[in-house]
Amino acid sequence: MSLSNLGPGGVHSPLWRWVVERVWRLEHAFERSRAAARPEDDTRIRIFLVMGFFGLCFVGVSLGAGWSALFSRAGQGGGYAQGVEGARGDVVDRNGKLLAVDLAHYALYVDPREVWDAKETRAALGRALPQVPAKRLDKAVFGDHRAFVLGGLTPDEKDAIFNLGLPGVTFEEQERRMYPLGPTAAHLIGFVDSGGKGLAGAERALDDPIRKAAGGEGGPTQLSIDLRVQAALEDELRKAAEEFTPKGAVGLVTNVHTGEILGMASWPDYDANKAGEATDDQRLNRAAASVYEMGSTFKAFTVAIGLDTGVATAASTFDAREPYKLGYRTIHDYHATRAVLNLVEVFQHSSNIGTAMLAERVGGQRLSQYFTNLGLTKPAKVELQESARPLTPRKWDQDTVASTSFGHGMNISPLALAQAMNALLNGGEMRPLTIRKLPPGVRPEGRRVLSEHTSAEMLKIMRANVVPGEGGSGGKADVPGLSVGGKTGTGEKYDPAIRRYNHQRQVSSFAATFPTDGPLEADRYFVLILLDEPKGNANSFGFSTGGWVAAPAAGRVIERIAPFLGVKRKTELVTIANSPKNAAPEAGL
């Protein structure tokens, strides 16, 4: 049926009625033009109609494109499908220094069907690519199909082969993850697989934001570490490892108020660009994925708990003149003072007897609850998925109370130790650790686990343990003017072969903080140096305890990083004659 037969009265929609009327008039206009013998009018009308139709189409397309550009999410980087598959954004340190980046590399292929002179091509590629096995080249050049030869070529390497002018030799661009600083912070940064998926460290923990950054969303992923702090920490840890030849070693630097990890080192290390060539031992992140009996560094927690529960004060005394029997254990001091000690002296002399007496006063139920509140019975709260679960006692009897009070019977990661130490030193608030930089001035809300008074007392006690001439076990970590405090730790390792603790196998550490002076809210940092089974030497008089092998390294780290963290030295009197550095040799636990 034609439109002219419909008539305007047969259509109910006003808009459709208007369209029908216009078409009706246009059709009659054609008829009038033919009747008046004026074909030129007929032609003009048809041209006008065609132009109008295409004009409407153009307006529609323009409006659609404008709507998409202004209001749709296309092109806004809302997903990483818009970039190259597997592409990742840059990773930088807290100051914007590049840690990881995608760089264009090339894969080389040979299509023998396009090769002009197979022998010449084979010889040229052999000279240019000596690292490629001869059999692979032979198969590629003399085979029947296009074959992959080598990937990961840099632009310069690709150009050198391209300039040989070999027909049949082609290249395909591919993104490759690069770590400009190689082994520096490798355990924290991590690495990816060939498809661009994060497998370890920050690359795995922050996989999603790093991928989104490749599409232009959010900019580079900024980590909490400071490369200057990291470099100093790694250097001093490596020196200590070379001197005392341990199985492994750990270094940590944290901001106690924010939980930011400013430096994290695990020795031995590896080159993140060649992660596949590293051994499992080299790739192991000992700071996060290994657990240890931390020894006497745990005495800091026991002393803090004793103060916080009110069962002791700094002036409380403990009779350490004879070994102490608690449960099934008879407890001895490594260096027996055979004296009555106040709480500060118990800490300074690292007395197992005094610490066990304090823990008995606290009681197993309260001691275990405080350990839980301090995060010592769970994996450290941090983005790193390597964060290891601790080994904790099944029951809290007297024997367990005695053991855990001085760091035996519980195995925790260095990160868990750092997290709990932060709470001791920041005013008593528990905050998670983080590998991401926080905005300047931001301190996350924490959960109170100790009183501010307890935290202030612990800063004083830890400082007294390092002050030269005071007889503390941490004197070798002192840095004049920086008010360093800390606690030594020497945990003997349980040996299944002999079914007891082995005095020759130790985990030796020093847990330090600086500066200890100033108000609780002042900037403050925690430093940990840990050596797994170090060996004493002439410089340490044969000792391999924390005071001899870890405390000096911690002091050197603090001295080097203080300027980067804005901590200025203060003038103070230093007593040289009574300094532990010049006193008769004594092994600090």
mmCIF file of C-alpha atoms in Angstrom, residues 305-486:
data_model
loop_
_atom_site.group_PDB
_atom_site.id
_atom_site.type_symbol
_atom_site.label_atom_id
_atom_site.label_comp_id
_atom_site.label_asym_id
_atom_site.label_seq_id
_atom_site.Cartn_x
_atom_site.Cartn_y
_atom_site.Cartn_z
ATOM 1 C CA ILE A 305 53.820 -6.483 79.054
ATOM 2 C CA GLY A 306 55.085 -6.552 82.642
ATOM 3 C CA LEU A 307 54.993 -2.763 82.759
ATOM 4 C CA ASP A 308 51.624 -2.517 81.048
ATOM 5 C CA THR A 309 49.913 -5.018 83.343
ATOM 6 C CA GLY A 310 51.346 -3.296 86.403
ATOM 7 C CA VAL A 311 53.083 -6.383 87.778
ATOM 8 C CA ALA A 312 56.426 -4.561 87.627
ATOM 9 C CA THR A 313 58.013 -1.142 87.363
ATOM 10 C CA ALA A 314 61.443 -0.127 86.201
ATOM 11 C CA ALA A 315 62.608 -0.353 89.824
ATOM 12 C CA SER A 316 61.191 -3.854 90.490
ATOM 13 C CA THR A 317 63.840 -6.384 91.483
ATOM 14 C CA PHE A 318 64.492 -9.978 90.461
ATOM 15 C CA ASP A 319 66.844 -12.381 92.184
ATOM 16 C CA ALA A 320 69.142 -13.801 89.491
ATOM 17 C CA ARG A 321 71.790 -15.158 91.859
ATOM 18 C CA GLU A 322 70.806 -18.785 91.192
ATOM 19 C CA PRO A 323 69.244 -20.662 88.270
ATOM 20 C CA TYR A 324 65.440 -20.519 88.320
ATOM 21 C CA LYS A 325 63.140 -23.524 87.968
ATOM 22 C CA LEU A 326 59.812 -22.938 86.255
ATOM 23 C CA GLY A 327 57.678 -25.838 85.102
ATOM 24 C CA TYR A 328 59.912 -28.549 83.644
ATOM 25 C CA ARG A 329 62.739 -26.120 82.964
ATOM 26 C CA THR A 330 65.701 -24.900 84.920
ATOM 27 C CA ILE A 331 66.602 -21.498 83.547
ATOM 28 C CA HIS A 332 70.154 -20.206 83.414
ATOM 29 C CA ASP A 333 71.647 -16.883 82.293
ATOM 30 C CA TYR A 334 74.091 -16.927 79.414
ATOM 31 C CA HIS A 335 76.351 -14.601 81.402
ATOM 32 C CA ALA A 336 75.387 -15.127 85.015
ATOM 33 C CA THR A 337 75.520 -11.895 87.024
ATOM 34 C CA ARG A 338 74.617 -13.758 90.230
ATOM 35 C CA ALA A 339 72.983 -10.620 91.531
ATOM 36 C CA VAL A 340 69.643 -9.091 92.356
ATOM 37 C CA LEU A 341 68.670 -7.036 89.278
ATOM 38 C CA ASN A 342 66.115 -4.324 88.741
ATOM 39 C CA LEU A 343 63.979 -4.481 85.584
ATOM 40 C CA VAL A 344 66.261 -2.189 83.578
ATOM 41 C CA GLU A 345 69.270 -4.335 84.507
ATOM 42 C CA VAL A 346 67.374 -7.501 83.569
ATOM 43 C CA PHE A 347 66.947 -5.944 80.123
ATOM 44 C CA GLN A 348 70.524 -4.665 79.885
ATOM 45 C CA HIS A 349 72.109 -7.974 80.905
ATOM 46 C CA SER A 350 69.533 -9.944 78.912
ATOM 47 C CA SER A 351 68.778 -12.083 81.945
ATOM 48 C CA ASN A 352 66.716 -15.175 81.160
ATOM 49 C CA ILE A 353 66.153 -15.715 84.874
ATOM 50 C CA GLY A 354 64.749 -12.233 85.499
ATOM 51 C CA THR A 355 62.608 -12.322 82.333
ATOM 52 C CA ALA A 356 61.108 -15.711 83.228
ATOM 53 C CA MET A 357 60.303 -14.455 86.745
ATOM 54 C CA LEU A 358 58.542 -11.435 85.217
ATOM 55 C CA ALA A 359 56.575 -13.641 82.797
ATOM 56 C CA GLU A 360 55.448 -15.871 85.679
ATOM 57 C CA ARG A 361 54.060 -12.793 87.418
ATOM 58 C CA VAL A 362 52.179 -11.843 84.249
ATOM 59 C CA GLY A 363 50.752 -15.340 83.807
ATOM 60 C CA GLY A 364 50.273 -17.494 80.737
ATOM 61 C CA GLN A 365 46.791 -16.250 79.849
ATOM 62 C CA ARG A 366 47.690 -12.570 79.881
ATOM 63 C CA LEU A 367 51.061 -13.159 78.215
ATOM 64 C CA SER A 368 49.492 -15.072 75.316
ATOM 65 C CA GLN A 369 46.759 -12.456 74.922
ATOM 66 C CA TYR A 370 49.307 -9.655 74.686
ATOM 67 C CA PHE A 371 51.309 -11.647 72.131
ATOM 68 C CA THR A 372 48.115 -12.017 70.101
ATOM 69 C CA ASN A 373 47.328 -8.305 70.403
ATOM 70 C CA LEU A 374 50.846 -7.514 69.190
ATOM 71 C CA GLY A 375 50.281 -9.619 66.077
ATOM 72 C CA LEU A 376 52.839 -12.281 67.011
ATOM 73 C CA THR A 377 50.468 -15.230 66.578
ATOM 74 C CA LYS A 378 49.401 -14.440 62.996
ATOM 75 C CA PRO A 379 51.156 -13.558 59.728
ATOM 76 C CA ALA A 380 52.336 -9.961 59.632
ATOM 77 C CA LYS A 381 49.688 -7.668 58.164
ATOM 78 C CA VAL A 382 51.279 -6.429 54.955
ATOM 79 C CA GLU A 383 50.423 -6.544 51.248
ATOM 80 C CA LEU A 384 53.134 -9.120 50.544
ATOM 81 C CA GLN A 385 51.526 -12.508 50.001
ATOM 82 C CA GLU A 386 54.751 -14.182 51.131
ATOM 83 C CA SER A 387 54.021 -13.128 54.732
ATOM 84 C CA ALA A 388 54.540 -16.366 56.683
ATOM 85 C CA ARG A 389 52.347 -17.883 59.375
ATOM 86 C CA PRO A 390 54.142 -18.188 62.745
ATOM 87 C CA LEU A 391 54.678 -21.365 64.719
ATOM 88 C CA THR A 392 53.050 -20.884 68.109
ATOM 89 C CA PRO A 393 52.627 -23.003 71.270
ATOM 90 C CA ARG A 394 49.635 -25.331 71.530
ATOM 91 C CA LYS A 395 49.202 -24.736 75.236
ATOM 92 C CA TRP A 396 50.394 -22.037 77.596
ATOM 93 C CA ASP A 397 51.732 -23.909 80.602
ATOM 94 C CA GLN A 398 54.585 -22.758 82.834
ATOM 95 C CA ASP A 399 57.200 -24.236 80.549
ATOM 96 C CA THR A 400 55.782 -22.302 77.588
ATOM 97 C CA VAL A 401 55.604 -19.097 79.611
ATOM 98 C CA ALA A 402 59.285 -19.443 80.506
ATOM 99 C CA SER A 403 60.371 -20.284 76.948
ATOM 100 C CA THR A 404 58.432 -17.608 75.090
ATOM 101 C CA SER A 405 59.364 -14.887 77.566
ATOM 102 C CA PHE A 406 62.920 -14.904 76.183
ATOM 103 C CA GLY A 407 62.159 -15.866 72.597
ATOM 104 C CA HIS A 408 62.129 -19.661 72.486
ATOM 105 C CA GLY A 409 59.108 -21.798 71.587
ATOM 106 C CA MET A 410 57.696 -19.318 69.032
ATOM 107 C CA ASN A 411 58.846 -18.847 65.444
ATOM 108 C CA ILE A 412 57.847 -15.618 63.734
ATOM 109 C CA SER A 413 58.901 -13.709 60.632
ATOM 110 C CA PRO A 414 61.121 -10.613 60.811
ATOM 111 C CA LEU A 415 58.182 -8.601 59.458
ATOM 112 C CA ALA A 416 56.008 -9.762 62.364
ATOM 113 C CA LEU A 417 58.747 -8.729 64.789
ATOM 114 C CA ALA A 418 58.960 -5.292 63.146
ATOM 115 C CA GLN A 419 55.193 -4.827 63.272
ATOM 116 C CA ALA A 420 55.081 -5.617 67.008
ATOM 117 C CA MET A 421 58.144 -3.465 67.734
ATOM 118 C CA ASN A 422 56.495 -0.539 65.985
ATOM 119 C CA ALA A 423 53.661 -0.736 68.514
ATOM 120 C CA LEU A 424 56.125 -0.693 71.418
ATOM 121 C CA LEU A 425 57.794 2.417 70.059
ATOM 122 C CA ASN A 426 55.003 4.562 68.584
ATOM 123 C CA GLY A 427 52.920 5.169 71.680
ATOM 124 C CA GLY A 428 51.296 1.747 71.913
ATOM 125 C CA GLU A 429 49.188 1.524 68.741
ATOM 126 C CA MET A 430 49.109 -1.519 66.476
ATOM 127 C CA ARG A 431 49.210 -0.635 62.778
ATOM 128 C CA PRO A 432 49.732 -2.875 59.752
ATOM 129 C CA LEU A 433 52.921 -2.680 57.737
ATOM 130 C CA THR A 434 52.717 -1.420 54.170
ATOM 131 C CA ILE A 435 54.870 -1.446 51.034
ATOM 132 C CA ARG A 436 52.932 1.502 49.553
ATOM 133 C CA LYS A 437 53.841 5.121 50.155
ATOM 134 C CA LEU A 438 51.314 6.973 52.293
ATOM 135 C CA PRO A 439 50.489 10.659 51.723
ATOM 136 C CA PRO A 440 52.775 13.021 53.666
ATOM 137 C CA GLY A 441 51.620 13.562 57.226
ATOM 138 C CA VAL A 442 49.150 10.666 57.191
ATOM 139 C CA ARG A 443 49.323 8.229 60.083
ATOM 140 C CA PRO A 444 46.763 5.417 59.841
ATOM 141 C CA GLU A 445 44.449 4.847 62.767
ATOM 142 C CA GLY A 446 45.744 2.082 64.981
ATOM 143 C CA ARG A 447 44.419 -0.269 67.633
ATOM 144 C CA ARG A 448 45.729 0.416 71.118
ATOM 145 C CA VAL A 449 47.629 -2.539 72.565
ATOM 146 C CA LEU A 450 49.855 -0.781 75.134
ATOM 147 C CA SER A 451 49.553 2.430 77.094
ATOM 148 C CA GLU A 452 51.476 5.534 76.094
ATOM 149 C CA HIS A 453 53.250 5.369 79.454
ATOM 150 C CA THR A 454 54.494 1.839 78.709
ATOM 151 C CA SER A 455 55.769 2.926 75.288
ATOM 152 C CA ALA A 456 57.615 5.907 76.784
ATOM 153 C CA GLU A 457 59.195 3.646 79.421
ATOM 154 C CA MET A 458 60.329 1.165 76.755
ATOM 155 C CA LEU A 459 62.071 3.916 74.804
ATOM 156 C CA LYS A 460 64.044 4.810 77.943
ATOM 157 C CA ILE A 461 64.895 1.177 78.730
ATOM 158 C CA MET A 462 65.999 0.446 75.173
ATOM 159 C CA ARG A 463 68.149 3.561 75.157
ATOM 160 C CA ALA A 464 69.779 2.520 78.453
ATOM 161 C CA ASN A 465 70.758 -0.760 76.816
ATOM 162 C CA VAL A 466 72.837 1.066 74.170
ATOM 163 C CA VAL A 467 74.309 4.021 76.096
ATOM 164 C CA PRO A 468 78.116 3.613 76.213
ATOM 165 C CA GLY A 469 79.467 2.768 79.638
ATOM 166 C CA GLU A 470 76.142 1.536 81.040
ATOM 167 C CA GLY A 471 76.966 -2.139 80.563
ATOM 168 C CA GLY A 472 74.091 -2.908 78.210
ATOM 169 C CA SER A 473 74.314 -5.638 75.582
ATOM 170 C CA GLY A 474 73.705 -3.220 72.691
ATOM 171 C CA GLY A 475 76.586 -0.803 73.154
ATOM 172 C CA LYS A 476 78.108 -1.612 69.757
ATOM 173 C CA ALA A 477 75.069 -0.131 68.003
ATOM 174 C CA ASP A 478 75.505 3.333 69.514
ATOM 175 C CA VAL A 479 75.839 6.319 67.171
ATOM 176 C CA PRO A 480 76.834 9.514 69.013
ATOM 177 C CA GLY A 481 74.150 12.174 68.758
ATOM 178 C CA LEU A 482 71.365 9.952 67.380
ATOM 179 C CA SER A 483 69.980 8.529 70.651
ATOM 180 C CA VAL A 484 69.899 4.900 69.519
ATOM 181 C CA GLY A 485 68.097 2.261 71.581
ATOM 182 C CA GLY A 486 67.678 -1.439 71.039
#
